[in-house]
Amino acid sequence: MRQWTATAFLQASGMFWESFALHAALALDVFTPLAAGPLPIEELARQTGCSRRGLDMLATALCALDLLRRTEDGRCELLPFARQYLCRGEAAYLGYMVGHHRGLVPGWSRLAEAVRTGRDVCDTAPPPTENRECFLMGMRNVANAQASLSVPHIDLGGRQRLLDLGGGTGAYAVRFCREHPELTATVFDLPASRPFAERVLQEEGLTDRIRFVAGDFTRDALPSGFEVAWLSQILHGLHRDTAAEVVRKAGQALTDGGLLLIQEFALDDDRMGPLHPALFSLNMLVGTRDGQAYTQAELTAFMHAAGADEVRVLPLELPQGCRILAGTIRHGR
C-alpha cells in the first residue's frame, strides 16, 4: 500500500506540469531538428517557429527531464532516449501516442463534471484525420511493444486463421504472422482505419497474408471460419451489454475448438485496483458514453456466455495491469 505524505500528494497533484511540457515539445516537434546535431537555441527556435524566450524555457525543462542537454557552448543536444523515440521518422517514434494523450486533456479537465453526472464530457463527433492518425499510429507503438512481451508466449496450437477484431493498423496481426509462418489474418475495423492499416501492411510486406475488412463490430456481421479471435483493448469502450454481444459475435466467428483471446486492462474482482485500469476506467468515463474497465470475472463471464470453456488468464507479466484471457469455443454446449 502506498504511504502518502503531504509532499508526495502535492507532487502527484502537480505532475501535469511534466506531462504538458512533453506534450508541447512533441506538438512543436522540438526534437527532430536536433537529430542532425546540436543547435543554438536561436536556430532551433527558427526551425520550429517558436519564440526564443519560450523555447529556451521549454528546453531547460527538457534538460531537467533528461531528454536534452546543453553543450559547453550552449547548444541544445539530444540525449539517447529522445533520439530513439522522439524524432519523427524513427521506427520507435512515440509522438503519435503523445498526441493522443494531448487530445485527452480537455475531457480530463472536466473529470469532476463527468463523475457528478455519470456521463461523458467530450464531443462524440468523428475525430479529425490528424487525431485519428495519432490514435491509430500511437496504438501501433503500444501494440508493438506489448506484442513483443505476449505474442511469442501464446500457443495457437497449430491454428492457421486469425481474426484481429478492432485491430486498427494490424500491429498484432503482423506480430502473430511473424511468429507463425503458416498463419493468415483478417483485421476487422472501421473504414477510417483502412488507409493506415494498408500503409502498415505494405510497409511490413504482409499484404499477401493479412487482409483488412471494413466494418463496425458493434453493428455489422463478422466474417467467419476463423480458428483464433484476438480482441485487444476494444471492450472497455463499450456498454456492458454491447461488450458481451461483441464477445458472443467473436465466438460465432470461430470454428468449433477455436481459441478466443481477450486482452484488456482488467480490474481486480474486488475493484481495489490495479492503478492503471482504475484510472483508465475514468478515461472511459470522460471520453465514451458507456465505457469502463471490466473486472477479470466480468470478462470471464462474457467468454463463458459466448460458448468458451477452459477460460484462463495467461501467466504473463504485462505492464499497466494488462491481462490476456484465453478460452476454447465449444459450439452447441
Coordinates of C-alpha atoms in Angstrom, one line a residue:
M1 CA 0.0 0.0 0.0
R2 CA 1.3 3.5 -0.9
Q3 CA 2.3 5.5 2.1
W4 CA 1.2 9.1 1.4
T5 CA 2.9 12.2 2.7
A6 CA 1.8 15.8 2.1
T7 CA 4.8 16.4 -0.1
A8 CA 4.1 13.3 -2.2
F9 CA 0.5 14.1 -2.5
L10 CA 1.2 17.6 -3.8
Q11 CA 3.8 16.3 -6.2
A12 CA 1.2 13.9 -7.6
S13 CA -1.3 16.8 -7.9
G14 CA 1.2 18.8 -10.0
M15 CA 2.5 16.1 -12.2
F16 CA 0.6 17.5 -15.2
W17 CA 3.4 20.1 -15.4
E18 CA 5.7 17.4 -16.7
S19 CA 3.0 16.0 -19.0
F20 CA 2.3 19.3 -20.5
A21 CA 6.0 20.0 -21.1
L22 CA 6.2 16.7 -23.0
H23 CA 3.0 17.4 -24.9
A24 CA 4.3 20.9 -26.0
A25 CA 7.7 19.5 -27.1
L26 CA 6.2 16.9 -29.3
A27 CA 3.5 19.2 -30.7
L28 CA 6.2 21.7 -31.6
D29 CA 8.5 18.9 -32.9
V30 CA 11.4 20.2 -30.9
F31 CA 13.4 17.0 -31.1
T32 CA 13.5 16.2 -34.8
P33 CA 15.7 19.2 -35.9
L34 CA 18.3 18.1 -33.4
A35 CA 18.7 14.7 -35.0
A36 CA 21.3 16.1 -37.3
G37 CA 23.3 17.5 -34.5
P38 CA 23.3 20.2 -31.7
L39 CA 21.7 23.6 -32.5
P40 CA 21.8 27.0 -30.9
I41 CA 18.5 27.9 -29.3
E42 CA 18.1 30.7 -31.9
E43 CA 18.3 28.3 -34.8
L44 CA 16.1 25.7 -33.1
A45 CA 13.5 28.5 -32.5
R46 CA 13.7 29.4 -36.2
Q47 CA 13.2 25.9 -37.4
T48 CA 10.3 25.2 -35.0
G49 CA 8.6 28.5 -35.4
C50 CA 8.9 29.3 -31.7
S51 CA 9.9 32.4 -29.8
R52 CA 13.4 32.3 -28.4
R53 CA 12.2 33.1 -24.9
G54 CA 9.6 30.4 -24.8
L55 CA 11.7 27.7 -26.4
D56 CA 14.6 28.4 -24.1
M57 CA 12.4 27.9 -21.1
L58 CA 11.0 24.7 -22.6
A59 CA 14.5 23.4 -23.4
T60 CA 15.6 24.0 -19.8
A61 CA 12.6 21.8 -18.7
L62 CA 13.5 19.1 -21.2
C63 CA 17.1 19.2 -20.0
A64 CA 15.8 18.7 -16.4
L65 CA 13.8 15.8 -17.7
D66 CA 16.9 14.2 -19.1
L67 CA 15.7 14.4 -22.7
L68 CA 18.1 17.2 -23.9
R69 CA 21.4 18.6 -22.7
R70 CA 23.2 21.8 -23.3
T71 CA 26.7 21.6 -24.7
E72 CA 29.6 23.7 -23.3
D73 CA 28.9 26.4 -25.9
G74 CA 25.2 26.4 -25.0
R75 CA 23.7 24.5 -27.9
C76 CA 20.8 22.0 -27.4
E77 CA 21.7 18.3 -28.0
L78 CA 19.6 15.2 -27.9
L79 CA 20.1 12.5 -25.2
P80 CA 19.8 8.9 -26.4
F81 CA 16.1 8.3 -25.4
A82 CA 15.0 11.4 -27.3
R83 CA 17.0 10.4 -30.3
Q84 CA 15.4 6.9 -30.4
Y85 CA 11.8 7.7 -29.5
L86 CA 11.0 11.4 -30.0
C87 CA 12.3 12.2 -33.5
R88 CA 9.9 11.9 -36.5
G89 CA 10.8 9.2 -38.9
E90 CA 12.3 6.9 -36.2
A91 CA 10.7 3.4 -36.1
A92 CA 10.0 3.7 -32.4
Y93 CA 8.6 7.3 -32.6
L94 CA 6.3 7.9 -29.7
G95 CA 4.9 11.3 -30.8
Y96 CA 1.7 9.8 -32.1
M97 CA 0.8 8.4 -28.7
V98 CA 1.7 11.7 -27.0
G99 CA -0.5 13.5 -29.5
H100 CA -3.3 11.2 -28.5
H101 CA -2.7 11.9 -24.8
R102 CA -2.7 15.6 -25.6
G103 CA -6.2 15.2 -27.2
L104 CA -7.5 13.7 -23.9
V105 CA -6.7 16.8 -21.9
P106 CA -10.0 18.6 -22.5
G107 CA -12.0 15.7 -21.2
W108 CA -9.8 15.0 -18.2
S109 CA -10.0 18.7 -17.2
R110 CA -13.8 18.1 -16.8
L111 CA -13.5 14.9 -14.8
A112 CA -15.4 16.3 -11.8
E113 CA -18.3 17.1 -14.0
A114 CA -18.2 13.6 -15.5
V115 CA -18.2 12.0 -12.1
R116 CA -21.0 14.2 -10.9
T117 CA -23.3 13.5 -14.0
G118 CA -22.1 10.0 -14.8
R119 CA -21.8 11.0 -18.4
D120 CA -19.0 11.7 -20.9
V121 CA -18.0 15.3 -21.4
C122 CA -16.3 15.0 -24.9
D123 CA -17.5 15.7 -28.3
T124 CA -18.8 12.5 -29.8
A125 CA -18.3 13.6 -33.4
P126 CA -15.8 11.6 -35.5
P127 CA -12.3 12.8 -34.8
P128 CA -10.3 14.8 -37.4
T129 CA -8.0 12.8 -39.6
E130 CA -5.0 14.1 -37.6
N131 CA -6.4 12.9 -34.4
R132 CA -7.3 9.5 -35.9
E133 CA -3.7 9.2 -37.1
C134 CA -2.4 10.0 -33.7
F135 CA -4.7 7.4 -32.1
L136 CA -4.1 4.6 -34.6
M137 CA -0.3 5.1 -35.0
G138 CA 0.0 5.6 -31.3
M139 CA -1.8 2.4 -30.6
R140 CA 0.6 0.7 -33.1
N141 CA 3.5 1.9 -31.0
V142 CA 1.9 0.5 -27.8
A143 CA 0.9 -2.7 -29.6
N144 CA 4.4 -3.3 -31.0
A145 CA 5.9 -3.0 -27.5
Q146 CA 3.2 -5.1 -25.8
A147 CA 3.2 -7.8 -28.5
S148 CA 6.9 -8.5 -28.1
L149 CA 6.1 -9.4 -24.4
S150 CA 3.0 -11.5 -25.1
V151 CA 2.6 -13.0 -28.7
P152 CA 5.8 -15.2 -28.6
H153 CA 4.3 -16.9 -25.5
I154 CA 0.8 -17.5 -26.8
D155 CA 0.3 -21.1 -28.1
L156 CA -2.0 -21.1 -31.0
G157 CA -2.0 -24.9 -31.2
G158 CA -1.3 -25.0 -34.9
R159 CA -4.4 -22.9 -35.7
Q160 CA -4.0 -21.1 -39.1
R161 CA -6.7 -18.4 -39.5
L162 CA -6.8 -15.4 -37.1
L163 CA -9.4 -12.6 -36.7
D164 CA -7.9 -9.4 -35.3
L165 CA -11.1 -7.7 -34.2
G166 CA -10.9 -4.0 -33.9
G167 CA -7.2 -4.4 -34.8
G168 CA -6.6 -0.8 -36.1
T169 CA -3.4 -0.9 -38.1
G170 CA -3.0 -4.6 -37.7
A171 CA 0.0 -4.5 -35.4
Y172 CA -0.9 -7.6 -33.5
A173 CA -1.9 -9.5 -36.7
V174 CA 1.6 -8.6 -38.0
R175 CA 3.3 -10.0 -34.9
F176 CA 1.2 -13.1 -34.8
C177 CA 2.0 -13.8 -38.5
R178 CA 5.7 -13.2 -37.9
E179 CA 5.6 -15.8 -35.1
H180 CA 3.6 -18.3 -37.0
P181 CA 4.6 -18.6 -40.7
E182 CA 1.6 -20.7 -41.5
L183 CA -0.9 -18.1 -40.2
T184 CA -3.2 -15.8 -42.2
A185 CA -5.1 -13.0 -40.6
T186 CA -8.0 -10.6 -41.1
V187 CA -8.1 -7.2 -39.5
F188 CA -11.7 -6.0 -38.9
D189 CA -12.0 -2.3 -38.1
L190 CA -13.8 0.9 -39.0
P191 CA -13.4 2.2 -42.6
A192 CA -11.5 5.2 -41.3
S193 CA -8.7 2.8 -40.2
R194 CA -8.2 1.3 -43.7
P195 CA -5.6 3.7 -45.1
F196 CA -3.5 3.4 -42.0
A197 CA -3.7 -0.3 -41.9
E198 CA -3.0 -0.7 -45.6
R199 CA 0.1 1.5 -45.2
V200 CA 1.4 -0.5 -42.3
L201 CA 0.8 -3.9 -44.0
Q202 CA 2.5 -2.6 -47.1
E203 CA 5.5 -1.5 -45.0
E204 CA 5.6 -4.9 -43.3
G205 CA 5.4 -6.8 -46.6
L206 CA 2.4 -8.9 -45.4
T207 CA -0.4 -7.9 -47.8
D208 CA -0.4 -11.5 -49.0
R209 CA -1.2 -12.9 -45.6
I210 CA -3.2 -10.1 -43.8
R211 CA -6.3 -8.5 -45.3
F212 CA -8.3 -5.6 -44.0
V213 CA -12.1 -5.8 -43.8
A214 CA -14.1 -2.6 -43.0
G215 CA -17.0 -2.7 -40.6
D216 CA -18.4 -1.8 -37.2
F217 CA -18.1 -4.8 -34.9
T218 CA -20.9 -3.5 -32.7
R219 CA -23.4 -3.4 -35.7
D220 CA -22.2 -5.5 -38.6
A221 CA -21.9 -9.2 -39.1
L222 CA -18.4 -10.6 -38.8
P223 CA -16.7 -12.8 -41.3
S224 CA -16.4 -16.4 -40.1
G225 CA -14.4 -19.6 -40.3
F226 CA -11.5 -18.4 -38.1
E227 CA -9.6 -20.6 -35.7
V228 CA -8.4 -17.7 -33.4
A229 CA -10.1 -14.5 -32.5
W230 CA -8.0 -11.7 -30.9
L231 CA -9.8 -8.9 -29.1
S232 CA -7.3 -6.4 -27.8
Q233 CA -8.4 -3.4 -25.8
I234 CA -11.8 -3.0 -27.6
L235 CA -14.3 -3.9 -24.9
H236 CA -13.5 -1.1 -22.4
G237 CA -15.1 1.5 -24.7
L238 CA -18.5 -0.3 -24.8
H239 CA -21.5 -0.7 -22.6
R240 CA -21.5 -4.0 -20.7
D241 CA -24.3 -5.5 -22.8
T242 CA -22.6 -4.4 -26.1
A243 CA -19.3 -5.8 -24.9
A244 CA -20.9 -9.1 -24.1
E245 CA -22.5 -9.1 -27.6
V246 CA -19.2 -8.4 -29.3
V247 CA -17.6 -11.3 -27.5
R248 CA -20.5 -13.5 -28.5
K249 CA -20.1 -12.5 -32.1
A250 CA -16.4 -13.2 -31.9
G251 CA -17.2 -16.7 -30.6
Q252 CA -19.6 -17.3 -33.5
A253 CA -16.9 -16.2 -36.0
L254 CA -14.8 -19.2 -34.7
T255 CA -14.9 -22.8 -35.7
D256 CA -15.6 -25.3 -33.0
G257 CA -12.5 -25.6 -30.9
G258 CA -11.4 -22.1 -31.9
L259 CA -9.3 -20.1 -29.5
L260 CA -10.8 -16.9 -28.1
L261 CA -8.3 -14.4 -26.7
I262 CA -9.2 -11.2 -24.9
Q263 CA -6.6 -8.6 -23.8
E264 CA -7.8 -5.8 -21.5
F265 CA -6.7 -3.5 -18.7
A266 CA -8.6 -5.7 -16.2
L267 CA -9.6 -4.6 -12.7
D268 CA -9.2 -6.9 -9.8
D269 CA -12.5 -8.5 -8.8
D270 CA -12.6 -6.6 -5.5
R271 CA -12.3 -3.3 -7.5
M272 CA -9.4 -2.1 -5.4
G273 CA -7.0 -1.8 -8.4
P274 CA -4.6 -2.1 -10.1
L275 CA -4.0 1.6 -10.6
H276 CA -3.7 1.9 -14.4
P277 CA -7.0 0.0 -15.1
A278 CA -8.7 2.1 -12.4
L279 CA -7.5 5.4 -14.0
F280 CA -8.2 4.0 -17.5
S281 CA -11.8 3.5 -16.4
L282 CA -12.0 7.2 -15.6
N283 CA -10.6 7.9 -19.1
M284 CA -13.6 5.9 -20.5
L285 CA -16.0 7.9 -18.2
V286 CA -14.9 11.3 -19.7
G287 CA -14.4 10.1 -23.2
T288 CA -17.1 7.5 -24.0
R289 CA -20.8 7.2 -23.5
D290 CA -20.9 3.8 -21.7
G291 CA -17.3 2.5 -21.5
Q292 CA -15.4 1.3 -18.4
A293 CA -12.7 -1.1 -17.4
Y294 CA -14.1 -4.5 -16.6
T295 CA -13.0 -7.0 -13.9
Q296 CA -11.4 -10.3 -14.7
A297 CA -14.6 -12.0 -13.5
E298 CA -16.8 -9.9 -15.9
L299 CA -14.5 -10.7 -18.8
T300 CA -14.6 -14.4 -17.9
A301 CA -18.4 -14.2 -17.8
F302 CA -18.5 -12.6 -21.3
M303 CA -16.4 -15.5 -22.6
H304 CA -18.5 -18.2 -20.9
A305 CA -21.7 -16.7 -22.4
A306 CA -20.1 -16.8 -25.8
G307 CA -19.5 -20.5 -25.5
A308 CA -16.0 -20.6 -24.2
D309 CA -14.8 -23.1 -21.7
E310 CA -11.5 -23.7 -20.0
V311 CA -11.2 -19.9 -19.6
R312 CA -7.9 -18.9 -18.0
V313 CA -5.6 -16.0 -17.6
L314 CA -2.3 -16.5 -19.4
P315 CA 0.6 -16.4 -17.0
L316 CA 2.3 -13.4 -18.5
E317 CA 3.8 -10.4 -16.8
L318 CA 2.4 -7.5 -18.7
P319 CA 2.6 -3.7 -17.9
Q320 CA -0.2 -1.4 -16.7
G321 CA -2.5 -4.1 -15.3
C322 CA -3.0 -5.7 -18.7
R323 CA -4.2 -9.3 -18.7
I324 CA -4.9 -11.8 -21.5
L325 CA -7.8 -14.3 -21.1
A326 CA -8.0 -17.4 -23.2
G327 CA -10.9 -19.8 -23.8
T328 CA -11.8 -22.6 -26.2
I329 CA -15.1 -22.2 -28.1
R330 CA -17.5 -25.2 -28.0
H331 CA -20.5 -24.7 -30.2
G332 CA -23.7 -26.3 -29.1
R333 CA -22.5 -26.6 -25.5

